[in-house]
mmCIF file of C-alpha atoms in Angstrom:
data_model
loop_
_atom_site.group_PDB
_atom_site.id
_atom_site.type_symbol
_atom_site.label_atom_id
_atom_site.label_comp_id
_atom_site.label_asym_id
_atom_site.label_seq_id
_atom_site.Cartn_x
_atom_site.Cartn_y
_atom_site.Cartn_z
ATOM 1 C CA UNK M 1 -191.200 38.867 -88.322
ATOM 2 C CA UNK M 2 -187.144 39.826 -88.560
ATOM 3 C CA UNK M 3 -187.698 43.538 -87.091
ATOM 4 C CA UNK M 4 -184.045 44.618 -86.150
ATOM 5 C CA UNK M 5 -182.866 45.851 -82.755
ATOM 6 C CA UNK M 6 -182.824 49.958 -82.079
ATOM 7 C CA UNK M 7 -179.509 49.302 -81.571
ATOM 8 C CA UNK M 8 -177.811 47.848 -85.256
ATOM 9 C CA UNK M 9 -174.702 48.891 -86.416
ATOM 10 C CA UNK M 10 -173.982 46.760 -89.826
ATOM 11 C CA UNK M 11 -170.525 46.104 -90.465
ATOM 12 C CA UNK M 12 -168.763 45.774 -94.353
ATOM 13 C CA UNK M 13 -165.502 45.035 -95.029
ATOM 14 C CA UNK M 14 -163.311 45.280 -98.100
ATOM 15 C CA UNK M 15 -159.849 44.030 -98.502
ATOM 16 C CA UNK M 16 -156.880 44.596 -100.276
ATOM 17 C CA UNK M 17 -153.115 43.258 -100.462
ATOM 18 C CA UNK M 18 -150.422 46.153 -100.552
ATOM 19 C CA UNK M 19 -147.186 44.644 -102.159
ATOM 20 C CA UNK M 20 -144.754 47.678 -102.075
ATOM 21 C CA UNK M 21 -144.943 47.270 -98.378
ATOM 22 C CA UNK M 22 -144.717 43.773 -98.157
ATOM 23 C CA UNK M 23 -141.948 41.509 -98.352
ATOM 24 C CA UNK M 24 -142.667 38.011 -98.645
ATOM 25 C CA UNK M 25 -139.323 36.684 -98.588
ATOM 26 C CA UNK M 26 -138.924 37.739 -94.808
ATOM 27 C CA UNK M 27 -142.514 36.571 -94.209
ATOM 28 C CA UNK M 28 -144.026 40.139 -94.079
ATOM 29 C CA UNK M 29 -147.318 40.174 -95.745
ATOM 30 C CA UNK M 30 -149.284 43.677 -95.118
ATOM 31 C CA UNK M 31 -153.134 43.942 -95.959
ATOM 32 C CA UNK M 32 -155.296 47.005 -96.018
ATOM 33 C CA UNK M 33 -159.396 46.891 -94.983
ATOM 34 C CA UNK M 34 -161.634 49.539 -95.655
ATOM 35 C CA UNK M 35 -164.526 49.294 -92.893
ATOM 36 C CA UNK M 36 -168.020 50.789 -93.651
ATOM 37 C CA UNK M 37 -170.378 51.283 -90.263
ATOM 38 C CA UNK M 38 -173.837 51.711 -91.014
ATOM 39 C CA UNK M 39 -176.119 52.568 -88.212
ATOM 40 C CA UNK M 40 -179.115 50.748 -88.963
ATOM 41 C CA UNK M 41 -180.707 51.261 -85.668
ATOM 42 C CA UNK M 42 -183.094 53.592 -84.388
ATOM 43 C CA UNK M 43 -181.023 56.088 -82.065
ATOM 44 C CA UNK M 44 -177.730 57.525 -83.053
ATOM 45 C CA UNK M 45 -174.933 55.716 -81.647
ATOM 46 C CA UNK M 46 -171.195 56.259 -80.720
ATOM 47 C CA UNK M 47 -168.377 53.728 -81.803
ATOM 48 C CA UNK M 48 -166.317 53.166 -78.125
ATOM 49 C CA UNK M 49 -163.911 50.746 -78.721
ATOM 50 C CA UNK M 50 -162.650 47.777 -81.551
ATOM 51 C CA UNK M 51 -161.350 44.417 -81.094
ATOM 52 C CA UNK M 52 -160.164 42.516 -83.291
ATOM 53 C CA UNK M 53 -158.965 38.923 -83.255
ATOM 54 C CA UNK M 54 -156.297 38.296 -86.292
ATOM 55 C CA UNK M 55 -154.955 34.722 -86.856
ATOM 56 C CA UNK M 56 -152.656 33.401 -89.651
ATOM 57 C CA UNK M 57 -152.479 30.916 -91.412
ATOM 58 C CA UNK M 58 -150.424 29.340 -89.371
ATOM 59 C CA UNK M 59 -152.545 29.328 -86.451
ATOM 60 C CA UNK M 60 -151.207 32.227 -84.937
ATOM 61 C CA UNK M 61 -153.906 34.369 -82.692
ATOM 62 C CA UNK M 62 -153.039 38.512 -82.631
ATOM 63 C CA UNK M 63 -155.511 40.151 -80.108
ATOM 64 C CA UNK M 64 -155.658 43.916 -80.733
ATOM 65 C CA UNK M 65 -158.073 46.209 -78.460
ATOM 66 C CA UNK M 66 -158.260 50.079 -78.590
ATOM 67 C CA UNK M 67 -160.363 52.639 -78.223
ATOM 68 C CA UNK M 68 -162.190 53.964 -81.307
ATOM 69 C CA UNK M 69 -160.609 53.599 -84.865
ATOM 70 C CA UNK M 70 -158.222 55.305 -86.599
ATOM 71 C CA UNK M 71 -158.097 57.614 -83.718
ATOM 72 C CA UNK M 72 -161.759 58.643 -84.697
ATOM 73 C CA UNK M 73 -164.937 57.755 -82.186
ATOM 74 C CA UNK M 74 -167.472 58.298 -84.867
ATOM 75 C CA UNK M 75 -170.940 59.342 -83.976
ATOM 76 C CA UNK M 76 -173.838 58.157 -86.323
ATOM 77 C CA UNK M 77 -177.448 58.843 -86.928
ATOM 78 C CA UNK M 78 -179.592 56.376 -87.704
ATOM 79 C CA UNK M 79 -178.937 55.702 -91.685
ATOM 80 C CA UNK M 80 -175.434 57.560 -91.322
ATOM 81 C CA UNK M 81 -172.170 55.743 -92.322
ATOM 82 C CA UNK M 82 -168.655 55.903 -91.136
ATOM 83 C CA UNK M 83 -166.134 54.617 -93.649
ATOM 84 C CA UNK M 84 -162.524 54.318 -92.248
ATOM 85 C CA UNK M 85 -159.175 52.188 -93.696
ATOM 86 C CA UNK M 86 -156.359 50.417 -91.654
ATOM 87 C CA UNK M 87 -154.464 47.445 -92.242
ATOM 88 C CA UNK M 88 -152.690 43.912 -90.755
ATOM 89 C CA UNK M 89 -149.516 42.589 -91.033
ATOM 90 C CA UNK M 90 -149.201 39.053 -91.278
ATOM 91 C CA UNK M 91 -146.394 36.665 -91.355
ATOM 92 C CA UNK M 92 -148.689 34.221 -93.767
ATOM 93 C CA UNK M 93 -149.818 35.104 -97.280
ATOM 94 C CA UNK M 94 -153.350 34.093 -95.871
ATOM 95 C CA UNK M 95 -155.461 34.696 -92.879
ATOM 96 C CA UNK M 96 -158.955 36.251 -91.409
ATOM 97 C CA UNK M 97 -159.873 38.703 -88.976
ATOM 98 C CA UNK M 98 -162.835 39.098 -86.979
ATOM 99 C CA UNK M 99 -163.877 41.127 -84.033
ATOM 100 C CA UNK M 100 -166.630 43.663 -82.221
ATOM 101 C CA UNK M 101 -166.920 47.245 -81.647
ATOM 102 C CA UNK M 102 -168.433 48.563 -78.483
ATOM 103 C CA UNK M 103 -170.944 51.297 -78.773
ATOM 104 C CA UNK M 104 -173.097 53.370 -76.957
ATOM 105 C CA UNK M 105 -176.635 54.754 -77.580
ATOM 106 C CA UNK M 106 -177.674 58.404 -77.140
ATOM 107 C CA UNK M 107 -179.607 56.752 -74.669
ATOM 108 C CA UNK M 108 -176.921 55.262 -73.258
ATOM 109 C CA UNK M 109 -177.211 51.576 -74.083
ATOM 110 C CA UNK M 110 -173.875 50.133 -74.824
ATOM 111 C CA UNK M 111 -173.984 47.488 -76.634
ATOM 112 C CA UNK M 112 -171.483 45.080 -79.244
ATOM 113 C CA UNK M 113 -171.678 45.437 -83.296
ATOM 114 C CA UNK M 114 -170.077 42.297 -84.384
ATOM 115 C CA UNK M 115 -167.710 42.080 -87.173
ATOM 116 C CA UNK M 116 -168.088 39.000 -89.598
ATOM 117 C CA UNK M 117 -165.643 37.074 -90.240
ATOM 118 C CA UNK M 118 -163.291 38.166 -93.475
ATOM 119 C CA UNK M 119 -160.160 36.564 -95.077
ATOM 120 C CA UNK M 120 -157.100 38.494 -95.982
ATOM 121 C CA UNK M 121 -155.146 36.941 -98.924
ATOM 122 C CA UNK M 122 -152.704 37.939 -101.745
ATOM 123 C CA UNK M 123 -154.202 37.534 -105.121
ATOM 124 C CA UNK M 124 -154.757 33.973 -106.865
ATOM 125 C CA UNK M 125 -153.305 33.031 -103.543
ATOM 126 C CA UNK M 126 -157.575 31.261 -102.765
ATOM 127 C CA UNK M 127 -159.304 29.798 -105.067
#
């Protein structure tokens, strides 16, 4: 039996590379992610705070910690979605991201909704 928690938020990621604002010949790569939340849970929930852990590919670790997203602290139902976009700058044509948002239950649970793992590349750059 694989009953979920009250408290789910499911995270899904899409990604894109944005060449007119990159420049790879001064190492500038810039990526845009579209984030959908889906509260999956039983109680409505409030998205607190993100962090995210970038890294390159070469090796380099970018922390980033805020509250809310896209200066939004969306509040969901249970079955409502919050879609949002952003983006990363890297210096590498390739790298991942990964990270948690803090939220809070109506009954005042906070708890973490992870964010898997996702790459960030430039096309035909991954085979």
């Amino acid at each position: 039996m694989n009953e979920k928690s009250p408290y789910t938020i499911d995270v899904y990621v899409q990604t894109r590379f944005v060449p007119d604002q990159s420049v790879p010949s001064e190492n500038r790569y810039v990526f845009a992610y579209t984030i959908t939340l889906h509260n999956a849970g039983h109680l409505p929930a409030r998205l607190l705070t993100r962090h995210w852990v970038i890294t390159d590919a070469n090796g380099k670790v970018e922390e980033v910690r805020g509250d809310g997203v896209v200066g939004e602290q969306p509040w969901m139902r249970p079955g409502d979605d919050f879609e949002y976009t952003s983006g990363a700058v890297l210096e590498t044509a390739v790298g991942t991201m990964h990270g948690t948002y803090e939220m809070v239950a109506d009954d005042g649970t906070r708890f973490e909704a992870p964010i898997p793992a996702f790459t960030l590349s430039i096309p035909r750059t991954l085979h």
